[in-house]
PDB file of C-alpha atoms in Angstrom:
ATOM      1  CA  GLY A  28      -3.218  53.434  36.077  1.00  0.00           C
ATOM      2  CA  GLN A  29      -2.790  50.985  33.235  1.00  0.00           C
ATOM      3  CA  SER A  30       0.328  48.817  31.763  1.00  0.00           C
ATOM      4  CA  SER A  31       0.961  46.606  28.761  1.00  0.00           C
ATOM      5  CA  TYR A  32       3.316  43.636  28.685  1.00  0.00           C
ATOM      6  CA  GLU A  33       5.496  44.464  26.218  1.00  0.00           C
ATOM      7  CA  ASN A  34       7.576  41.727  27.333  1.00  0.00           C
ATOM      8  CA  ILE A  35       6.314  39.102  27.718  1.00  0.00           C
ATOM      9  CA  SER A  36       4.065  40.349  23.810  1.00  0.00           C
ATOM     10  CA  SER A  37       7.577  40.209  22.599  1.00  0.00           C
ATOM     11  CA  GLY A  38       7.914  36.606  23.520  1.00  0.00           C
ATOM     12  CA  SER A  39      10.705  36.570  26.470  1.00  0.00           C
ATOM     13  CA  ASP A  40       8.085  34.725  28.624  1.00  0.00           C
ATOM     14  CA  LEU A  41       6.547  32.587  25.771  1.00  0.00           C
ATOM     15  CA  THR A  42       7.585  29.204  25.250  1.00  0.00           C
ATOM     16  CA  LEU A  43       6.430  27.658  22.536  1.00  0.00           C
ATOM     17  CA  ASP A  44       7.009  24.586  20.581  1.00  0.00           C
ATOM     18  CA  THR A  45       7.283  25.558  16.582  1.00  0.00           C
ATOM     19  CA  THR A  46       6.832  22.075  15.266  1.00  0.00           C
ATOM     20  CA  LYS A  47       4.122  19.122  16.018  1.00  0.00           C
ATOM     21  CA  VAL A  48       3.487  15.561  14.141  1.00  0.00           C
ATOM     22  CA  TYR A  49       0.410  15.506  13.151  1.00  0.00           C
ATOM     23  CA  ASP A  50      -2.633  14.887  14.934  1.00  0.00           C
ATOM     24  CA  GLY A  51      -5.940  16.328  13.096  1.00  0.00           C
ATOM     25  CA  ASN A  52      -5.856  19.638  15.071  1.00  0.00           C
ATOM     26  CA  THR A  53      -4.574  22.802  14.993  1.00  0.00           C
ATOM     27  CA  THR A  54      -3.741  23.469  18.912  1.00  0.00           C
ATOM     28  CA  ALA A  55      -0.315  24.674  19.308  1.00  0.00           C
ATOM     29  CA  ASN A  56       1.643  23.711  22.744  1.00  0.00           C
ATOM     30  CA  VAL A  57       2.877  27.208  24.405  1.00  0.00           C
ATOM     31  CA  SER A  58       3.280  27.906  27.422  1.00  0.00           C
ATOM     32  CA  VAL A  59       3.678  31.494  29.566  1.00  0.00           C
ATOM     33  CA  ASN A  60       5.288  32.724  32.788  1.00  0.00           C
ATOM     34  CA  GLY A  61       2.276  33.687  34.657  1.00  0.00           C
ATOM     35  CA  VAL A  62       3.763  36.568  36.330  1.00  0.00           C
ATOM     36  CA  VAL A  63       3.463  39.368  35.677  1.00  0.00           C
ATOM     37  CA  PRO A  64       4.407  43.240  37.204  1.00  0.00           C
ATOM     38  CA  VAL A  65       1.527  44.508  38.748  1.00  0.00           C
ATOM     39  CA  PHE A  66       0.636  47.736  41.308  1.00  0.00           C
ATOM     40  CA  ASN A  67      -0.546  48.111  44.690  1.00  0.00           C
ATOM     41  CA  ASN A  68      -2.124  44.289  45.924  1.00  0.00           C
ATOM     42  CA  ASP A  69      -3.060  43.580  42.873  1.00  0.00           C
ATOM     43  CA  ILE A  70      -2.784  39.598  41.471  1.00  0.00           C
ATOM     44  CA  VAL A  71      -2.761  39.473  37.298  1.00  0.00           C
ATOM     45  CA  SER A  72      -1.595  36.372  36.010  1.00  0.00           C
ATOM     46  CA  VAL A  73      -1.380  36.084  31.984  1.00  0.00           C
ATOM     47  CA  THR A  74      -1.795  32.956  29.609  1.00  0.00           C
ATOM     48  CA  ALA A  75      -1.703  31.698  25.895  1.00  0.00           C
ATOM     49  CA  TYR A  76      -3.470  29.176  24.301  1.00  0.00           C
ATOM     50  CA  ALA A  77      -2.038  29.087  20.133  1.00  0.00           C
ATOM     51  CA  ASN A  78      -3.106  27.936  16.992  1.00  0.00           C
ATOM     52  CA  TYR A  79      -1.619  26.655  13.457  1.00  0.00           C
ATOM     53  CA  THR A  80      -3.784  28.013  10.707  1.00  0.00           C
ATOM     54  CA  ASN A  81      -4.655  24.610   9.814  1.00  0.00           C
ATOM     55  CA  LYS A  82      -4.626  20.896  10.944  1.00  0.00           C
ATOM     56  CA  ASN A  83      -2.519  19.796   7.898  1.00  0.00           C
ATOM     57  CA  VAL A  84       0.961  18.901   7.051  1.00  0.00           C
ATOM     58  CA  GLY A  85       3.527  21.749   5.805  1.00  0.00           C
ATOM     59  CA  ASN A  86       4.746  25.454   7.436  1.00  0.00           C
ATOM     60  CA  ASN A  87       1.820  26.968   9.500  1.00  0.00           C
ATOM     61  CA  PRO A  88       2.302  30.233  10.835  1.00  0.00           C
ATOM     62  CA  ILE A  89       1.405  30.029  15.082  1.00  0.00           C
ATOM     63  CA  ALA A  90      -0.988  32.991  15.475  1.00  0.00           C
ATOM     64  CA  ILE A  91      -0.317  32.977  19.658  1.00  0.00           C
ATOM     65  CA  HIS A  92      -3.329  34.896  22.218  1.00  0.00           C
ATOM     66  CA  TYR A  93      -2.729  36.024  25.662  1.00  0.00           C
ATOM     67  CA  LEU A  94      -5.344  36.314  28.335  1.00  0.00           C
ATOM     68  CA  LEU A  95      -5.193  37.877  31.456  1.00  0.00           C
ATOM     69  CA  SER A  96      -7.281  36.825  34.433  1.00  0.00           C
ATOM     70  CA  GLY A  97      -7.415  38.859  38.844  1.00  0.00           C
ATOM     71  CA  ASP A  98      -7.609  42.102  38.806  1.00  0.00           C
ATOM     72  CA  THR A  99      -7.972  42.808  34.962  1.00  0.00           C
ATOM     73  CA  ALA A 100      -9.667  46.221  34.979  1.00  0.00           C
ATOM     74  CA  ASN A 101      -6.232  47.835  34.859  1.00  0.00           C
ATOM     75  CA  TYR A 102      -4.577  46.360  32.696  1.00  0.00           C
ATOM     76  CA  ILE A 103      -3.759  46.118  28.925  1.00  0.00           C
ATOM     77  CA  VAL A 104      -3.588  42.508  27.632  1.00  0.00           C
ATOM     78  CA  PRO A 105      -0.255  41.703  25.417  1.00  0.00           C
ATOM     79  CA  GLU A 106      -1.110  41.917  21.365  1.00  0.00           C
ATOM     80  CA  ASP A 107      -1.127  38.962  19.591  1.00  0.00           C
ATOM     81  CA  ILE A 108       1.111  37.836  17.639  1.00  0.00           C
ATOM     82  CA  THR A 109       2.218  35.499  14.927  1.00  0.00           C
ATOM     83  CA  THR A 110       5.395  32.941  14.469  1.00  0.00           C
ATOM     84  CA  ASN A 111       6.572  30.556  11.661  1.00  0.00           C
ATOM     85  CA  GLY A 112       5.396  26.740  12.962  1.00  0.00           C
ATOM     86  CA  SER A 113       5.657  23.802  11.180  1.00  0.00           C
ATOM     87  CA  ILE A 114       3.916  20.037  11.351  1.00  0.00           C
ATOM     88  CA  THR A 115       5.155  17.300  10.049  1.00  0.00           C
ATOM     89  CA  CYS A 116       3.155  14.478   8.864  1.00  0.00           C
ATOM     90  CA  LYS A 117       2.706  11.131  10.476  1.00  0.00           C
ATOM     91  CA  PRO A 118       3.991   7.872  10.730  1.00  0.00           C
ATOM     92  CA  VAL A 119       1.887   5.370  10.497  1.00  0.00           C
ATOM     93  CA  SER A 120       2.066   1.734   9.794  1.00  0.00           C
ATOM     94  CA  VAL A 121       0.668  -1.215   7.796  1.00  0.00           C
ATOM     95  CA  VAL A 122      -1.134  -4.323   8.685  1.00  0.00           C
ATOM     96  CA  GLY A 123      -3.878  -6.351   8.277  1.00  0.00           C
ATOM     97  CA  THR A 124      -2.518  -6.831   3.801  1.00  0.00           C
ATOM     98  CA  LYS A 125      -3.857 -10.581   2.089  1.00  0.00           C
ATOM     99  CA  VAL A 126      -3.001 -11.798  -0.811  1.00  0.00           C
ATOM    100  CA  ASP A 127      -5.290 -15.215  -2.205  1.00  0.00           C
ATOM    101  CA  SER A 128      -2.980 -17.824  -1.785  1.00  0.00           C
ATOM    102  CA  THR A 129      -3.806 -20.236  -5.002  1.00  0.00           C
ATOM    103  CA  LYS A 130      -3.281 -18.649  -8.364  1.00  0.00           C
ATOM    104  CA  VAL A 131      -2.852 -20.188 -12.324  1.00  0.00           C
ATOM    105  CA  TYR A 132      -0.275 -19.982 -13.464  1.00  0.00           C
ATOM    106  CA  ASP A 133       0.431 -16.872 -16.061  1.00  0.00           C
ATOM    107  CA  GLY A 134       4.164 -16.302 -16.314  1.00  0.00           C
ATOM    108  CA  THR A 135       3.972 -13.501 -14.331  1.00  0.00           C
ATOM    109  CA  SER A 136       4.562 -12.262 -10.646  1.00  0.00           C
ATOM    110  CA  ASP A 137       1.286 -11.359 -10.548  1.00  0.00           C
ATOM    111  CA  ILE A 138      -0.977 -12.371  -7.025  1.00  0.00           C
ATOM    112  CA  ASN A 139      -4.782 -10.961  -6.496  1.00  0.00           C
ATOM    113  CA  ILE A 140      -5.103  -9.119  -3.159  1.00  0.00           C
ATOM    114  CA  ILE A 141      -7.944  -9.840  -1.063  1.00  0.00           C
ATOM    115  CA  SER A 142      -6.556  -6.769   1.781  1.00  0.00           C
ATOM    116  CA  GLU A 143      -5.150  -3.926   0.943  1.00  0.00           C
ATOM    117  CA  GLY A 144      -4.309  -3.294   5.105  1.00  0.00           C
ATOM    118  CA  SER A 145      -5.654  -0.531   6.941  1.00  0.00           C
ATOM    119  CA  SER A 146      -3.232   0.708   9.596  1.00  0.00           C
ATOM    120  CA  PRO A 147      -4.344   1.935  13.325  1.00  0.00           C
ATOM    121  CA  ASP A 148      -2.960   5.063  13.208  1.00  0.00           C
ATOM    122  CA  PHE A 149      -5.179   6.824  11.446  1.00  0.00           C
ATOM    123  CA  ILE A 150      -6.832   9.730  13.473  1.00  0.00           C
ATOM    124  CA  ALA A 151     -10.865   9.312  13.237  1.00  0.00           C
ATOM    125  CA  GLY A 152     -13.292  10.706  10.817  1.00  0.00           C
ATOM    126  CA  ASP A 153      -9.596  11.767   8.754  1.00  0.00           C
ATOM    127  CA  SER A 154     -10.684  10.540   4.821  1.00  0.00           C
ATOM    128  CA  VAL A 155      -6.902   8.504   3.990  1.00  0.00           C
ATOM    129  CA  ALA A 156      -6.865   5.337   3.211  1.00  0.00           C
ATOM    130  CA  VAL A 157      -4.472   1.954   1.783  1.00  0.00           C
ATOM    131  CA  ALA A 158      -4.085   1.675  -1.862  1.00  0.00           C
ATOM    132  CA  THR A 159      -1.565  -2.476  -1.894  1.00  0.00           C
ATOM    133  CA  ASN A 160       0.544  -3.625  -4.596  1.00  0.00           C
ATOM    134  CA  ALA A 161       1.711  -7.153  -3.808  1.00  0.00           C
ATOM    135  CA  LEU A 162       4.269  -9.395  -6.035  1.00  0.00           C
ATOM    136  CA  LEU A 163       5.022 -13.065  -5.125  1.00  0.00           C
ATOM    137  CA  VAL A 164       9.263 -13.211  -4.247  1.00  0.00           C
ATOM    138  CA  GLY A 165      10.965 -15.576  -6.128  1.00  0.00           C
ATOM    139  CA  GLU A 166       9.025 -18.803  -8.470  1.00  0.00           C
ATOM    140  CA  THR A 167       5.719 -17.730 -11.190  1.00  0.00           C
ATOM    141  CA  TYR A 168       4.827 -21.824 -10.633  1.00  0.00           C
ATOM    142  CA  GLY A 169       4.772 -24.296  -7.833  1.00  0.00           C
ATOM    143  CA  VAL A 170       4.968 -22.856  -4.670  1.00  0.00           C
ATOM    144  CA  ALA A 171       6.162 -18.800  -3.530  1.00  0.00           C
ATOM    145  CA  THR A 172       6.467 -18.238  -0.224  1.00  0.00           C
ATOM    146  CA  GLU A 173       7.076 -14.705  -0.310  1.00  0.00           C
ATOM    147  CA  VAL A 174       4.729 -11.595  -0.931  1.00  0.00           C
ATOM    148  CA  ALA A 175       6.489  -7.916  -1.486  1.00  0.00           C
ATOM    149  CA  VAL A 176       3.684  -5.703  -0.876  1.00  0.00           C
ATOM    150  CA  SER A 177       4.526  -2.389  -1.658  1.00  0.00           C
ATOM    151  CA  TYR A 178       1.867   0.822  -0.217  1.00  0.00           C
ATOM    152  CA  TYR A 179       0.691   3.991  -0.916  1.00  0.00           C
ATOM    153  CA  LEU A 180      -1.722   6.510   0.630  1.00  0.00           C
ATOM    154  CA  VAL A 181      -4.878   7.573  -0.934  1.00  0.00           C
ATOM    155  CA  GLY A 182      -8.008  10.027  -0.402  1.00  0.00           C
ATOM    156  CA  THR A 183      -7.717  13.697   0.820  1.00  0.00           C
ATOM    157  CA  ASP A 184      -6.456  13.330   4.283  1.00  0.00           C
ATOM    158  CA  ASN A 185      -3.169  10.951   2.802  1.00  0.00           C
ATOM    159  CA  GLY A 186      -1.200  14.039   2.917  1.00  0.00           C
ATOM    160  CA  ASN A 187      -0.754  14.405   6.735  1.00  0.00           C
ATOM    161  CA  TYR A 188       1.159  10.868   6.760  1.00  0.00           C
ATOM    162  CA  CYS A 189       4.119   8.728   5.862  1.00  0.00           C
ATOM    163  CA  ILE A 190       4.419   4.982   5.695  1.00  0.00           C
ATOM    164  CA  ALA A 191       6.646   3.142   7.749  1.00  0.00           C
ATOM    165  CA  ASN A 192       6.730   0.500   6.334  1.00  0.00           C
ATOM    166  CA  GLU A 193       6.273   1.613   2.964  1.00  0.00           C
ATOM    167  CA  LYS A 194       8.162  -1.370   1.730  1.00  0.00           C
ATOM    168  CA  ASP A 195       6.906  -4.690   2.838  1.00  0.00           C
ATOM    169  CA  THR A 196       7.683  -8.617   3.064  1.00  0.00           C
ATOM    170  CA  LEU A 197       4.024 -10.772   3.596  1.00  0.00           C
ATOM    171  CA  GLN A 198       5.357 -14.345   4.874  1.00  0.00           C
ATOM    172  CA  GLN A 199       2.828 -16.636   3.236  1.00  0.00           C
ATOM    173  CA  ASN A 200       2.365 -19.867   0.700  1.00  0.00           C
ATOM    174  CA  VAL A 201       1.113 -18.964  -2.678  1.00  0.00           C
ATOM    175  CA  VAL A 202       0.328 -21.959  -4.441  1.00  0.00           C
ATOM    176  CA  ILE A 203       0.535 -21.700  -8.431  1.00  0.00           C
ATOM    177  CA  SER A 204      -1.361 -24.790 -10.238  1.00  0.00           C
ATOM    178  CA  PRO A 205      -0.595 -25.596 -13.932  1.00  0.00           C
ATOM    179  CA  LYS A 206      -2.108 -23.453 -16.446  1.00  0.00           C
ATOM    180  CA  LEU A 207      -4.490 -26.909 -18.276  1.00  0.00           C
ATOM    181  CA  ILE A 208      -4.151 -26.180 -23.029  1.00  0.00           C
ATOM    182  CA  ASP A 209      -8.027 -26.741 -23.475  1.00  0.00           C
ATOM    183  CA  ILE A 210      -8.351 -30.152 -26.159  1.00  0.00           C
ATOM    184  CA  ALA A 211      -9.984 -27.390 -28.395  1.00  0.00           C
ATOM    185  CA  PHE A 212      -6.819 -25.907 -29.453  1.00  0.00           C
ATOM    186  CA  VAL A 213      -4.703 -28.949 -29.654  1.00  0.00           C
ATOM    187  CA  LYS A 214      -4.999 -29.914 -33.268  1.00  0.00           C
ATOM    188  CA  SER A 215      -3.851 -33.321 -34.667  1.00  0.00           C
ATOM    189  CA  ALA A 216      -2.529 -34.937 -37.863  1.00  0.00           C
ATOM    190  CA  ILE A 217      -1.623 -38.834 -38.088  1.00  0.00           C
ATOM    191  CA  ASP A 218      -1.341 -40.393 -41.717  1.00  0.00           C
ATOM    192  CA  SER A 219      -3.309 -42.281 -42.969  1.00  0.00           C
ATOM    193  CA  VAL A 220      -1.443 -44.963 -45.063  1.00  0.00           C
ATOM    194  CA  LYS A 221       2.430 -46.290 -44.782  1.00  0.00           C
ATOM    195  CA  VAL A 222       4.796 -49.022 -45.598  1.00  0.00           C
ATOM    196  CA  TYR A 223       4.800 -52.223 -44.060  1.00  0.00           C
ATOM    197  CA  ASP A 224       7.667 -52.389 -41.317  1.00  0.00           C
ATOM    198  CA  ALA A 225       6.168 -54.714 -39.277  1.00  0.00           C
ATOM    199  CA  THR A 226       5.205 -52.457 -35.876  1.00  0.00           C
ATOM    200  CA  THR A 227       1.664 -50.920 -35.503  1.00  0.00           C
ATOM    201  CA  ASP A 228       3.159 -47.706 -34.508  1.00  0.00           C
ATOM    202  CA  VAL A 229       1.969 -44.328 -36.870  1.00  0.00           C
ATOM    203  CA  ASN A 230       3.272 -41.013 -37.845  1.00  0.00           C
ATOM    204  CA  ALA A 231       1.017 -38.647 -35.414  1.00  0.00           C
ATOM    205  CA  VAL A 232       1.546 -34.761 -35.252  1.00  0.00           C
ATOM    206  CA  LEU A 233      -0.157 -32.587 -32.406  1.00  0.00           C
ATOM    207  CA  THR A 234      -0.029 -28.365 -32.365  1.00  0.00           C
ATOM    208  CA  LEU A 235      -1.582 -26.188 -30.097  1.00  0.00           C
ATOM    209  CA  ASP A 236      -2.958 -22.864 -30.972  1.00  0.00           C
ATOM    210  CA  PRO A 237      -0.115 -20.042 -29.642  1.00  0.00           C
ATOM    211  CA  SER A 238      -3.202 -18.706 -28.093  1.00  0.00           C
ATOM    212  CA  CYS A 239      -3.275 -20.964 -24.758  1.00  0.00           C
ATOM    213  CA  ILE A 240       1.064 -20.250 -24.046  1.00  0.00           C
ATOM    214  CA  VAL A 241       2.156 -17.796 -21.843  1.00  0.00           C
ATOM    215  CA  GLY A 242       4.117 -15.522 -22.887  1.00  0.00           C
ATOM    216  CA  ASP A 243       7.151 -17.284 -24.908  1.00  0.00           C
ATOM    217  CA  ASP A 244       6.933 -20.441 -22.760  1.00  0.00           C
ATOM    218  CA  ASP A 245       8.531 -23.719 -24.625  1.00  0.00           C
ATOM    219  CA  VAL A 246       5.795 -25.932 -24.646  1.00  0.00           C
ATOM    220  CA  GLN A 247       5.146 -29.391 -27.090  1.00  0.00           C
ATOM    221  CA  LEU A 248       2.388 -31.999 -27.143  1.00  0.00           C
ATOM    222  CA  ASN A 249       3.646 -36.181 -27.456  1.00  0.00           C
ATOM    223  CA  ILE A 250       1.010 -38.572 -28.895  1.00  0.00           C
ATOM    224  CA  MET A 251       2.076 -41.924 -29.712  1.00  0.00           C
ATOM    225  CA  ALA A 252      -0.524 -43.655 -31.854  1.00  0.00           C
ATOM    226  CA  TYR A 253      -0.454 -46.708 -33.345  1.00  0.00           C
ATOM    227  CA  TYR A 254      -2.318 -49.467 -35.391  1.00  0.00           C
ATOM    228  CA  ASP A 255      -4.857 -52.808 -34.740  1.00  0.00           C
ATOM    229  CA  SER A 256      -2.823 -54.569 -36.016  1.00  0.00           C
ATOM    230  CA  LYS A 257       1.091 -54.546 -37.705  1.00  0.00           C
ATOM    231  CA  ASN A 258      -0.231 -56.455 -41.125  1.00  0.00           C
ATOM    232  CA  VAL A 259      -0.931 -54.893 -44.619  1.00  0.00           C
ATOM    233  CA  GLY A 260      -4.792 -54.075 -44.703  1.00  0.00           C
ATOM    234  CA  ASN A 261      -6.835 -51.609 -43.910  1.00  0.00           C
ATOM    235  CA  ARG A 262      -6.686 -50.876 -40.460  1.00  0.00           C
ATOM    236  CA  ARG A 263      -7.686 -48.707 -37.637  1.00  0.00           C
ATOM    237  CA  THR A 264      -6.315 -46.155 -35.131  1.00  0.00           C
ATOM    238  CA  THR A 265      -5.394 -46.011 -31.344  1.00  0.00           C
ATOM    239  CA  ARG A 266      -4.326 -42.625 -29.619  1.00  0.00           C
ATOM    240  CA  ARG A 267      -2.411 -41.575 -26.501  1.00  0.00           C
TER     241      ARG A 267
END
């Protein structure tokens, strides 16, 4: 005779994990009670394998396939079934991020990134990489000791991963050096005539081209100028 094992195909003897963390493949964990009712001295065992419809994160149906082994000639393989399943993102940690240890003052917290970082948790062959934003913490001049970083993922497989340390802080000294003012942006005005006052002082004024100043910074330059003598006459001037 023939027997179909509806009790197996209905799932009564089936153990199936309907969720898993992304691992780059479609395999679903499944097991089945291998003891089946048979006739006479037949030896028949049943096994199963299961696969998600695709490997990616999301709600993915799971197809379960049964196999018979042993004295199978007089027995019908249970029908395949499909059930709901889901794949969740694989947590990863980003390491290896590096930024410049120096910058010239520009009035911002921006810092150049040398290495975006990566993760040892990525699955080989996946198209995924780390992109990084970085800002100095606290200081825009002098020495900053911390860098705030935030990470996001790029690549066609980026949706299968979630970053454990999406926002992080690097402990790194960054020396912010002063911005040099080009002498070409400095204009000086020195009085060429004065009334005798028993000193060699000369009235002098410096002005800066606004294009060389960062933002709304208040920057002033002082200049000292002197005649070569306090006495009346044509004199040469010296600036400091």
